Coordinates of C-alpha atoms in Angstrom, one line a residue:
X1 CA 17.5 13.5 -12.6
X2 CA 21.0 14.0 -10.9
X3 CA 20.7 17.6 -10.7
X4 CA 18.0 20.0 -10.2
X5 CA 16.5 21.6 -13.2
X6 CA 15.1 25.2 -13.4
X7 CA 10.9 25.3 -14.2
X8 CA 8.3 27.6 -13.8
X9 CA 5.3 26.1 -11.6
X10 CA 1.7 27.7 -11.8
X11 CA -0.9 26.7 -9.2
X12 CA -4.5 26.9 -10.3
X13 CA -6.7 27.0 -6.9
X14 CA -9.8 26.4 -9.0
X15 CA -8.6 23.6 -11.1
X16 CA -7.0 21.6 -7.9
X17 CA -3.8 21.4 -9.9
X18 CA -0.2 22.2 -9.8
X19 CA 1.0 23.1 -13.4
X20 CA 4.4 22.9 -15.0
X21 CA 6.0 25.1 -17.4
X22 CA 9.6 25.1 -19.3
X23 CA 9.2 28.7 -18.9
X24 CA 7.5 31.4 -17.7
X25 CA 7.1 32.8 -21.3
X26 CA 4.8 29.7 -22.2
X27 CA 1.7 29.4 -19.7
X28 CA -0.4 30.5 -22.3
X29 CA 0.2 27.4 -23.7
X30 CA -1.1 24.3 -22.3
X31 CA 1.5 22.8 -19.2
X32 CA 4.4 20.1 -19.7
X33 CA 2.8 18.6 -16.9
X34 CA 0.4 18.5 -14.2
X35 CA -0.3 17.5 -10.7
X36 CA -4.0 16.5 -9.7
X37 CA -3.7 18.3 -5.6
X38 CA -7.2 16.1 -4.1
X39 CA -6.1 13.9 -2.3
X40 CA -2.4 14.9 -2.2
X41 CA 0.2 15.7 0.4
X42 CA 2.9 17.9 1.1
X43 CA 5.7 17.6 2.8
X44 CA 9.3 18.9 3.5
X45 CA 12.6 16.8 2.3
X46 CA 15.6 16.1 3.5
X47 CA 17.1 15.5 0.5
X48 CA 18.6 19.3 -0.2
X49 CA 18.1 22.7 1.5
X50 CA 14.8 23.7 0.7
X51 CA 13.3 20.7 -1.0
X52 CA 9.7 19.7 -0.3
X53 CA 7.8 17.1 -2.5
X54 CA 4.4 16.9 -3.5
X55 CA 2.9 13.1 -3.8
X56 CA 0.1 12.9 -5.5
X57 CA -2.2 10.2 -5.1
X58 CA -2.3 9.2 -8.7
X59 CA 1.2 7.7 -7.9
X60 CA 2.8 10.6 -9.4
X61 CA 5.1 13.2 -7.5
X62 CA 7.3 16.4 -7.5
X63 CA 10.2 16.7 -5.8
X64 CA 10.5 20.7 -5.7
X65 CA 13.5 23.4 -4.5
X66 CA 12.7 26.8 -3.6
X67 CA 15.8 29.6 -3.5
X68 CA 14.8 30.0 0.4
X69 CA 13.1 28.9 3.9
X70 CA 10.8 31.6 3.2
X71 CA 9.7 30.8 -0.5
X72 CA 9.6 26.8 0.7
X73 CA 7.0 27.4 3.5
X74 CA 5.2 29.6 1.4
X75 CA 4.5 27.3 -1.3
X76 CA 3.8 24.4 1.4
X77 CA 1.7 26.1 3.2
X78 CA -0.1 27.2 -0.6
X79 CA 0.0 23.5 -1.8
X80 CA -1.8 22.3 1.5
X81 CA -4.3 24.4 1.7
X82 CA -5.2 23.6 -1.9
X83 CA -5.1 20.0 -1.5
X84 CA -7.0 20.5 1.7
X85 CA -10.2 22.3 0.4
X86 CA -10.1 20.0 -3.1
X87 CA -10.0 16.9 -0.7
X88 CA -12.8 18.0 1.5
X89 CA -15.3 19.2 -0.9
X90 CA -14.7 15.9 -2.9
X91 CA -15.3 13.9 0.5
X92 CA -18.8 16.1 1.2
X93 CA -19.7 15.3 -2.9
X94 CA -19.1 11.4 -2.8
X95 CA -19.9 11.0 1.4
X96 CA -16.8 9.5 2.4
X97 CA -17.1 9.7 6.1
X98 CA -20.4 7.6 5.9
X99 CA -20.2 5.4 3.7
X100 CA -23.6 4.4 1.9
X101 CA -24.7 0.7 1.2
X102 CA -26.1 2.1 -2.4
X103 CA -22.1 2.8 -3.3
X104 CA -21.1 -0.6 -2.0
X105 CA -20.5 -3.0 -5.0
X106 CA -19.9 -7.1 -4.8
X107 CA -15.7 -7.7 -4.7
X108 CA -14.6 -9.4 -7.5
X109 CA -10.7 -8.8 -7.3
X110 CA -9.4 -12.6 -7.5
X111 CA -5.7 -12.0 -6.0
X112 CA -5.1 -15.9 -5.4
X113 CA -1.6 -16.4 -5.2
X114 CA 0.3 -18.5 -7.0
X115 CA 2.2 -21.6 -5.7
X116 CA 5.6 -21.2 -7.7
X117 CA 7.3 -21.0 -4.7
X118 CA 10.8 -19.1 -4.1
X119 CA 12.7 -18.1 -7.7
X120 CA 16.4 -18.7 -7.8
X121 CA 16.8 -14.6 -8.3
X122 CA 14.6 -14.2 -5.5
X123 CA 16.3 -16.6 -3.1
X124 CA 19.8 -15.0 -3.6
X125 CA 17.8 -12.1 -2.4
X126 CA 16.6 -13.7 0.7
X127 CA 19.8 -15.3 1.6
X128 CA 21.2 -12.0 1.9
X129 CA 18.9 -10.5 4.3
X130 CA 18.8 -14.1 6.4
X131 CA 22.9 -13.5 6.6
X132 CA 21.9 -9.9 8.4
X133 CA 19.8 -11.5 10.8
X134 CA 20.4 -13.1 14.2
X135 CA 17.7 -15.9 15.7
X136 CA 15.0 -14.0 17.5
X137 CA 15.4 -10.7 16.0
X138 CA 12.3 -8.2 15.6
X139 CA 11.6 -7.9 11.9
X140 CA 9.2 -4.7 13.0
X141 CA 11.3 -2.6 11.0
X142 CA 13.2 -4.4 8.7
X143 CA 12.6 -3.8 5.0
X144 CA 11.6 -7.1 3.4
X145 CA 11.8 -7.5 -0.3
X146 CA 8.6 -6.6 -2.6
X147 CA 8.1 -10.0 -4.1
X148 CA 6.7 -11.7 -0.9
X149 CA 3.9 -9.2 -0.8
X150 CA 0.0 -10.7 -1.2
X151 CA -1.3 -8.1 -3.1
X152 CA -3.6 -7.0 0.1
X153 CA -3.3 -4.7 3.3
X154 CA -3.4 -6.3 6.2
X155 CA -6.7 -4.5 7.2
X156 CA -8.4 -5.9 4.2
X157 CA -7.3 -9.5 5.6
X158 CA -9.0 -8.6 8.8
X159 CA -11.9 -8.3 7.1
X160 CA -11.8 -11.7 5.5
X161 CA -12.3 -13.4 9.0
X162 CA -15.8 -12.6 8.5
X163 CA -16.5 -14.6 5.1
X164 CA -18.9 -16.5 7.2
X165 CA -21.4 -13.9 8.1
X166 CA -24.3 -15.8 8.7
X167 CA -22.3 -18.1 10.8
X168 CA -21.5 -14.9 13.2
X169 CA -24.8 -13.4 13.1
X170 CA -26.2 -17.1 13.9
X171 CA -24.1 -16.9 18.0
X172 CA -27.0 -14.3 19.4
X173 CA -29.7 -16.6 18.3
X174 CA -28.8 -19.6 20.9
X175 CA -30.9 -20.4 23.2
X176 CA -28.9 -20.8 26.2
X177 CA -25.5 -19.1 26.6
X178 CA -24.0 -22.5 26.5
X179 CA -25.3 -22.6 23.1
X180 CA -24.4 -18.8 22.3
X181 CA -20.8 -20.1 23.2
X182 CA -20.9 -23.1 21.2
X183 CA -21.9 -21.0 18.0
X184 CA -19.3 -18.7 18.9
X185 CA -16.1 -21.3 18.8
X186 CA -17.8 -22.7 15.8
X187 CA -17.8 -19.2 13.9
X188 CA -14.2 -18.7 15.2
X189 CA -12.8 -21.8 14.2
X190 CA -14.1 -21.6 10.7
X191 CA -13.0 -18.0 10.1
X192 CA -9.3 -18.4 9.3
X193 CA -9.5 -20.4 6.4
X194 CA -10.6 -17.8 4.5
X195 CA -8.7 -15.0 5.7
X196 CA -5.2 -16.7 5.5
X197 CA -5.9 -16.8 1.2
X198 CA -3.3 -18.8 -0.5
X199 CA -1.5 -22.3 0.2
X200 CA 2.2 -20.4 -0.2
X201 CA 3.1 -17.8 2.3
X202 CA 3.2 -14.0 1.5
X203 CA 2.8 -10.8 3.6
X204 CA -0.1 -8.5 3.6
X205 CA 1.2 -4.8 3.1
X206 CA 2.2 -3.2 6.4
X207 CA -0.3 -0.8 7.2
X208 CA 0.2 2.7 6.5
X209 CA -0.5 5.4 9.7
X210 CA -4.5 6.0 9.3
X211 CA -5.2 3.3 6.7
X212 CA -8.6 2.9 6.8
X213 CA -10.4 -0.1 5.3
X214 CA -14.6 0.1 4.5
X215 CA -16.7 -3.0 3.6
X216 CA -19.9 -5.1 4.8
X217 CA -21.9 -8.0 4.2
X218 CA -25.5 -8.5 2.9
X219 CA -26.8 -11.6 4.7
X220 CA -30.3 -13.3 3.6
X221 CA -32.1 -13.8 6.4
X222 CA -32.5 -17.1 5.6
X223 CA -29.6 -18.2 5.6
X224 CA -29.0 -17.5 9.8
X225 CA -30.5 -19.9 12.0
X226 CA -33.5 -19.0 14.0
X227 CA -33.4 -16.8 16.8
X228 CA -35.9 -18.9 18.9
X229 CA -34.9 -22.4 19.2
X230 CA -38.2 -24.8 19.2
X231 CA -37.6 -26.9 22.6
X232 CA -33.9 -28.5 23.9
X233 CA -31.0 -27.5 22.1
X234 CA -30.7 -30.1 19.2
X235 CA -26.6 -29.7 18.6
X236 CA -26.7 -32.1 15.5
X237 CA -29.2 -30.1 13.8
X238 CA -27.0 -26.8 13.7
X239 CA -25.4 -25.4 11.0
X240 CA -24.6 -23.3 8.4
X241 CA -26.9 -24.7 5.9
X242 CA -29.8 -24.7 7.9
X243 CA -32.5 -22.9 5.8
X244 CA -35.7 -22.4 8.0
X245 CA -36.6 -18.6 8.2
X246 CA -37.4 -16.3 10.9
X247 CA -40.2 -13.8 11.4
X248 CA -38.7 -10.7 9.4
X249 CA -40.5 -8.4 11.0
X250 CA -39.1 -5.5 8.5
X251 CA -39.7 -7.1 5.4
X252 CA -36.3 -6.7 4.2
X253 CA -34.7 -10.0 3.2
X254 CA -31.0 -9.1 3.9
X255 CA -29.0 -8.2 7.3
X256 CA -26.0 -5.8 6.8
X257 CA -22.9 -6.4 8.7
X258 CA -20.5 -3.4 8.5
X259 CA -17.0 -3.7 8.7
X260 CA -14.4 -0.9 9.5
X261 CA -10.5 -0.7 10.2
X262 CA -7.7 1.5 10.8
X263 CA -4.3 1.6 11.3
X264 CA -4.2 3.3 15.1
X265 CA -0.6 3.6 15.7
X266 CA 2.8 2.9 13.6
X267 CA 5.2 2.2 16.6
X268 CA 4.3 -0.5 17.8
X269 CA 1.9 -1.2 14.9
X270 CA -1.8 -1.7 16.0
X271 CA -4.7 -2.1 14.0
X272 CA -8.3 -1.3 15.4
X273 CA -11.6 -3.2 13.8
X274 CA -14.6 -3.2 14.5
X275 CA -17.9 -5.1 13.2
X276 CA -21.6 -4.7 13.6
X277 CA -25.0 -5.5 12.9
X278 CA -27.5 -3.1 14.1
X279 CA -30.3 -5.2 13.5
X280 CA -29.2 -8.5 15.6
X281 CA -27.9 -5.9 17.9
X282 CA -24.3 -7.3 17.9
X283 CA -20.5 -5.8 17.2
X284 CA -17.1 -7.2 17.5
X285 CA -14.1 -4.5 18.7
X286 CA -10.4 -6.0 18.5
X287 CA -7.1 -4.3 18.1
X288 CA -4.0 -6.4 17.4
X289 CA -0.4 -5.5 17.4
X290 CA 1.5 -7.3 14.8
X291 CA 5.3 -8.1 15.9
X292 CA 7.1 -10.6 13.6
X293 CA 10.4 -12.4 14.7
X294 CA 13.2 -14.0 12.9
X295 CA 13.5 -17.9 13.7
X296 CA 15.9 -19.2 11.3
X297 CA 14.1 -21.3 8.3
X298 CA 10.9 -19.6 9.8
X299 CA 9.2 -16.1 10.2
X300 CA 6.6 -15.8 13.3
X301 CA 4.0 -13.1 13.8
X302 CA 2.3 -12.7 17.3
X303 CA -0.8 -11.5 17.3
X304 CA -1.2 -9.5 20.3
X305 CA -3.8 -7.8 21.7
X306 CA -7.7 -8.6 22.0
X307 CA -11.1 -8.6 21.0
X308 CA -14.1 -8.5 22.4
X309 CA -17.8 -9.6 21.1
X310 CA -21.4 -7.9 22.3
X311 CA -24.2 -9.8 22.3
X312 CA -26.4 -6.7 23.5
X313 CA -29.4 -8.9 23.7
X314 CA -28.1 -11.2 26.3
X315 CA -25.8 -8.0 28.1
X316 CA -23.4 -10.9 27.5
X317 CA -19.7 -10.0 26.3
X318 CA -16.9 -12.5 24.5
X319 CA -13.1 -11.5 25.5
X320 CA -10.9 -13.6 22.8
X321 CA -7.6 -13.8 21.8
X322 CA -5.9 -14.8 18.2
X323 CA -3.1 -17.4 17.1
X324 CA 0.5 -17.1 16.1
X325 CA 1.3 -17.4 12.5
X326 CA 4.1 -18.8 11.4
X327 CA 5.5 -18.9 7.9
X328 CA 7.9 -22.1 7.1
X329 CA 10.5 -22.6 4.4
X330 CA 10.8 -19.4 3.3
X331 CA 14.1 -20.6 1.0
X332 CA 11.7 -23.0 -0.7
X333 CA 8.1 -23.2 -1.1
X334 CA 6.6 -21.0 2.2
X335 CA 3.6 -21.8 4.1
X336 CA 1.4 -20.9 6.8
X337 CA 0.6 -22.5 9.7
X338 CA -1.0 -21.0 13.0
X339 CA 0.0 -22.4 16.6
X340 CA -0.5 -21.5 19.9
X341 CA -3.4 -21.8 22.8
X342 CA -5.9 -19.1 22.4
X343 CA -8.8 -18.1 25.0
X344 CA -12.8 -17.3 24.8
X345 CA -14.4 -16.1 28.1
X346 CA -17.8 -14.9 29.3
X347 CA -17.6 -13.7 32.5
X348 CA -21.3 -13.4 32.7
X349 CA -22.3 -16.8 32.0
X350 CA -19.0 -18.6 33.0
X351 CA -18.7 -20.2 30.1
X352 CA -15.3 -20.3 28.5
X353 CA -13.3 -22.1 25.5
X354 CA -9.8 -22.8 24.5
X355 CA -8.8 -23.7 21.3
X356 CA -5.2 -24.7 20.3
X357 CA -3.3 -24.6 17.3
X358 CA -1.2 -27.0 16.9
X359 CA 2.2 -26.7 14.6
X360 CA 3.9 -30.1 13.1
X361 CA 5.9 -31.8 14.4
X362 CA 9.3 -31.7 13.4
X363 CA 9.1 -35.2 12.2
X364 CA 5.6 -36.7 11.1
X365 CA 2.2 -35.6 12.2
X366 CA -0.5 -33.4 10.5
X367 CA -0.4 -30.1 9.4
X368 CA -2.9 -27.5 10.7
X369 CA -4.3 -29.7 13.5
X370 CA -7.0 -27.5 16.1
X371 CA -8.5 -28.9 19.0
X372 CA -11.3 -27.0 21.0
X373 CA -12.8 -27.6 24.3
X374 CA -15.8 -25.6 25.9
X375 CA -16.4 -25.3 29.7
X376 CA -19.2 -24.1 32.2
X377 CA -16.6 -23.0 34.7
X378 CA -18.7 -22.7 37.7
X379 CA -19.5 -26.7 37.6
X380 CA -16.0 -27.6 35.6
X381 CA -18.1 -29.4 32.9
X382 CA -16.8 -29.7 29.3
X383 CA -19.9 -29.1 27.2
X384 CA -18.6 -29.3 23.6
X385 CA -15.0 -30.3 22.3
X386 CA -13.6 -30.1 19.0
X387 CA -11.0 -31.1 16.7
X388 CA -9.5 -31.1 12.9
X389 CA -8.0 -28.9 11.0
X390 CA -8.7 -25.3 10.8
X391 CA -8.6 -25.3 7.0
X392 CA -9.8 -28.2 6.4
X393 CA -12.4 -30.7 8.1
X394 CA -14.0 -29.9 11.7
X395 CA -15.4 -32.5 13.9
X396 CA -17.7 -31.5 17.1
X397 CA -18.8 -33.3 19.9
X398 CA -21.6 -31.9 22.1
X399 CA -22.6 -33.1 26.1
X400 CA -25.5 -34.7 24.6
X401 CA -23.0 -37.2 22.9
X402 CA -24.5 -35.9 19.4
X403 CA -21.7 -34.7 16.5
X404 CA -21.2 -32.5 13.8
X405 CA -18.9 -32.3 10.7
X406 CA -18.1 -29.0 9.2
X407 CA -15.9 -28.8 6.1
X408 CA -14.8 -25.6 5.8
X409 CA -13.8 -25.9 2.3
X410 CA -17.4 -26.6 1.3
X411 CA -18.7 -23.6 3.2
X412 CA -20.6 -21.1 1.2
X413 CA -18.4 -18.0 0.9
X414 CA -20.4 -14.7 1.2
X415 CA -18.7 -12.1 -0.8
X416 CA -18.3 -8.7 0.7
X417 CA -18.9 -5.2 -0.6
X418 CA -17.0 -2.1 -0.8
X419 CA -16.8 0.8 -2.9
X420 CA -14.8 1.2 -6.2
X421 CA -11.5 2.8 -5.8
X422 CA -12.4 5.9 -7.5
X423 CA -14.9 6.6 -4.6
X424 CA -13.0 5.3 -1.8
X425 CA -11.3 7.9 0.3
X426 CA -7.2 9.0 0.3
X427 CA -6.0 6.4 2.9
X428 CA -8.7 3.3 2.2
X429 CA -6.4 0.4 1.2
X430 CA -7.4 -0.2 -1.3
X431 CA -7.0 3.0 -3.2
X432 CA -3.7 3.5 -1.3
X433 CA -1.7 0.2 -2.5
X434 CA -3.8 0.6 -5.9
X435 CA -0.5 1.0 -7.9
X436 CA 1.5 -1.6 -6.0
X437 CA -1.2 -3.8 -6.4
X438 CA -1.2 -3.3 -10.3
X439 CA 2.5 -3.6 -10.6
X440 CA 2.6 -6.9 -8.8
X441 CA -0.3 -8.7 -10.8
X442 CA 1.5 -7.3 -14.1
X443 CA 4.8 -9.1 -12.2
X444 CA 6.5 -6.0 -12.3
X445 CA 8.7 -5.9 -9.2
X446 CA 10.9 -3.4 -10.0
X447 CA 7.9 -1.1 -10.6
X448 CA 6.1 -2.4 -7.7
X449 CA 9.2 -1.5 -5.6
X450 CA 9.0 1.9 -6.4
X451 CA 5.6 2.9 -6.1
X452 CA 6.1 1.1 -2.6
X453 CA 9.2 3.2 -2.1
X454 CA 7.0 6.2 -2.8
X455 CA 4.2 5.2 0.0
X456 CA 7.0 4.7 2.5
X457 CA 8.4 8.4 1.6
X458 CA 5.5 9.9 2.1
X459 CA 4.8 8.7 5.1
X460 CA 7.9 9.5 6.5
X461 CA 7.6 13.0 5.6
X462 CA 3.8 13.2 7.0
X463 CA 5.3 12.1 10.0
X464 CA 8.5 14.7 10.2
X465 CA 6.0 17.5 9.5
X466 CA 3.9 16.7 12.5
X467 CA 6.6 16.9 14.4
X468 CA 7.7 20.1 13.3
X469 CA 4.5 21.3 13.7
X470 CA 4.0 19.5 17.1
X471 CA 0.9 18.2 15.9
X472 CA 0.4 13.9 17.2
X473 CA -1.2 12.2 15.3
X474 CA -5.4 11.6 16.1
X475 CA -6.7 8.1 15.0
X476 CA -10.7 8.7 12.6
X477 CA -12.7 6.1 13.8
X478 CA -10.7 5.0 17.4
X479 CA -9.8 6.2 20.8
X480 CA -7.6 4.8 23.4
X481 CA -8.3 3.3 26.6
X482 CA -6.0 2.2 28.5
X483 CA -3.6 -0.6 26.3
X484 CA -6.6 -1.1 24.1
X485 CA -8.5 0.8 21.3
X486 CA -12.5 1.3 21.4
X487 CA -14.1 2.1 18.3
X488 CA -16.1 5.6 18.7
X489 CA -19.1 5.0 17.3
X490 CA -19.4 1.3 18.6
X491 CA -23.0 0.1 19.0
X492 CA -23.1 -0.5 22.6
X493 CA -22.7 3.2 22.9
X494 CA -26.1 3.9 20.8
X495 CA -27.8 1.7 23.0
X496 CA -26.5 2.9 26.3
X497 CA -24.7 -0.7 27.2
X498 CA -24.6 -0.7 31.0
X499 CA -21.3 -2.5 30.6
X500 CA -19.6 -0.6 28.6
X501 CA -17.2 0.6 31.7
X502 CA -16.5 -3.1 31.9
X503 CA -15.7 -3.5 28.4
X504 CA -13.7 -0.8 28.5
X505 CA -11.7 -2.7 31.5
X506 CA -11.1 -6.1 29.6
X507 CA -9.0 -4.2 27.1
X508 CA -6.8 -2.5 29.9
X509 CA -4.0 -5.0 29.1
X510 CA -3.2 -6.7 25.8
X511 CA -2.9 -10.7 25.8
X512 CA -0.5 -12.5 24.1
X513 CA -1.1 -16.4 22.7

């Protein structure tokens, strides 16, 4: 509307719902409209004096006026309180702060991305935001257009590093730490393929401020390799498809691996993860700062910041860092390719790895080349080097002088689970891009646009409010320390992990590839 219109709003406490008369003479009658307040937020606008709007997480939203200051921050204050005691009961109902393997479902949302490539409408677009930008500019904060978007939040694409559970689960049960190591790079290096979905380039959604993202992993037991090796380590007889069982002491035939995220901080933007599996008494923490740059014909995103894998049988711990990714000919047909030197260290053992992604040339060479070498430090011996492509064919070649191929393209995916949307929580990703999700499978940008634009409002407005209220903001599942984030409930904690100072220490100071 261009111009404010005059209504006559009811809010029923009991019904969670802000209602919407013509007049005041017809609430007996049922409402023009209404506004489900669970899961809804309210904030002040900039728009007009007065004006606050109330998003609703159906999609839907009011933009309101009151006649004064006084009448505004009453009605906010009315709203939030509502939404507030609708949103909690409904989390204590459904358990949304734990979240139970019985509501978990298998993931069956196909969002494979099609390989058209850049329309002509859509590269008149781009040309126009290229003309705006100079050669090494941070894209951080610039607006890109809605039709390069991958139908997934970035946190969900975290989570698809881990498609390969068993192969993860599998690095505790070496032998030697030379072999724990040697699992580990092989885990590592087959984990990209499946998070980086899609031969043409697109960009996960940008994180919202306390995104959260839920999901884990049923394992059979039988498909991890033993815990016990019987002898010498026998590196040609490794492998994902080995199939001899373990004692299963429990009876169960599954291990669970849980997987949470969150969006920690919006300037710079850092994500938090964290992985574990209680049962092989393992976790993963990482948080990674995202900063994209303008490079003419080319976008690249560092990844910066660090992880760091517990092995809490061994008290051994795994610093690594991740690749740049790079997307290419982004006027045409964009892909992805991932470049840089990366590192894997166990200061314990004094084994470490570097692996190197290697970008093409400008003329000939390979795409997605990797090469991998790991090294006991204290004697300078290179124990296991490898090389291929990351999304393709691996070849490695142990100290014994034995090898093994790995194709990652014939590697078994394991599905993850997570809740349905109508279960998940306000800010899960899922749940929180549902409607630009929908409008971009239907194709309809325009719509997709605006329920993006909406997302984007509201967050602004969350974040004015806290400052007038001179409230930061407090991260759910992560705390700081020092340059890195440590996830509060991290399994090294339960088990009193006498290194956990030092852990603490290798995330003072984040790396970049």
């Amino acid at each position: 509307m261009k111009a404010n219109q005059t209504g006559y709003f009811v809010l029923d406490p009991e019904l969670g719902q802000l209602q919407y008369f013509v007049h005041e003479h017809g609430k007996s009658q049922k409402p023009r409209g209404s506004l489900p307040l669970i899961g809804a937020s309210v904030v002040q606008s900039d728009e007009a004096p007065h004006m606050f709007i109330v998003n609703s997480f159906n999609g839907e939203l009011y933009k309101l006026r009151a006649s004064d200051a006084k009448e505004q921050r009453f009605w906010m204050n009315q709203l939030q309180a509502c939404a507030r005691r609708h949103s909690d009961s409904s989390a204590k109902v459904s358990g949304l702060e734990a979240v139970s393997p019985s509501e978990e479902v298998t993931d069956m949302e196909d969002n494979d991305e099609e390989d058209l490539g850049v329309l002509d409408d859509q590269r008149s677009i781009i040309l126009h935001l290229l003309s705006q930008l100079k050669l090494g500019m941070d894209l951080t904060r610039v607006v890109l257009p809605t039709f390069i978007l991958e139908k997934r939040s970035l946190l969900e694409m975290y989570a698809n590093f881990m498609a390969h559970p068993d192969m993860f689960l599998s690095i505790t049960a070496g032998a030697t730490a030379e072999d724990r190591i040697v699992r580990f790079v092989e885990y590592y290096l087959t984990a990209f393929h499946e998070g980086r979905k899609g031969a043409v380039a697109k960009k996960p959604y940008n994180p919202a401020l306390g995104e959260t993202f839920h999901c884990s992993w049923e394992v059979p037991r039988d498909r991890v390799r033993p815990l016990r090796s019987q002898g010498p380590r026998e590196p040609a007889s490794r492998g994902p498809n080995n199939t001899q069982q373990q004692d299963d002491p429990s009876g169960t035939e599954c291990y669970r691996v849980r997987f949470v995220a969150e969006q920690v901080s919006h300037h710079p933007p850092v994500s938090g993860f964290y992985c574990e599996c209680p049962e092989r008494s393992m976790c993963v923490n990482t948080h990674v700062w995202t900063r994209s740059k303008f490079m003419g014909m080319s976008i690249g995103v560092s990844m910066i910041g660090e992880g760091t894998l517990c092995l809490l049988e061994h008290d051994e711990e795994y610093v690594f860092t991740l690749p740049c990714a790079y997307a290419r000919s982004i006027l045409t047909v964009p892909w992805v390719e991932l470049g840089g030197k990366v590192t894997i260290n166990c200061a314990k053992s004094g084994y470490s790895a570097t692996v190197t992604f290697h970008t093409k040339p400008f003329y000939g060479g390979k795409v997605h080349r990797v090469t991998a070498e790991v090294k006991h430090n204290p004697t300078n011996t290179i124990v296991c080097k490898a090389q291929g492509e990351w999304n393709g064919t691996l070849e490695f070649t142990y100290s014994s002088g034995e090898t093994k191929v790995i194709d990652t393209t014939k590697l078994p995916i394991i599905k993850k689970k997570l809740r349905p949307v109508e279960k998940q929580g306000r800010n899960e990703s899922r749940r929180l891009w549902q409607h630009v999700t929908k409008s971009l499978k239907e194709g309809n940008i325009d719509e997709a646009t605006e329920h993006k634009h909406r997302l984007e409002e509201r967050q602004r407005g969350e974040e004015r409010q806290r400052a007038a209220d001179n409230s930061p903001w407090t991260p759910k599942y992560f705390s700081r320390k020092g340059e890195g984030w440590i996830y509060h409930k991290s399994l090294w904690k339960s088990h009193g992990h006498k290194n956990q100072t030092a852990l603490m220490d290798t995330n003072r100071v984040p790396l970049s590839p």
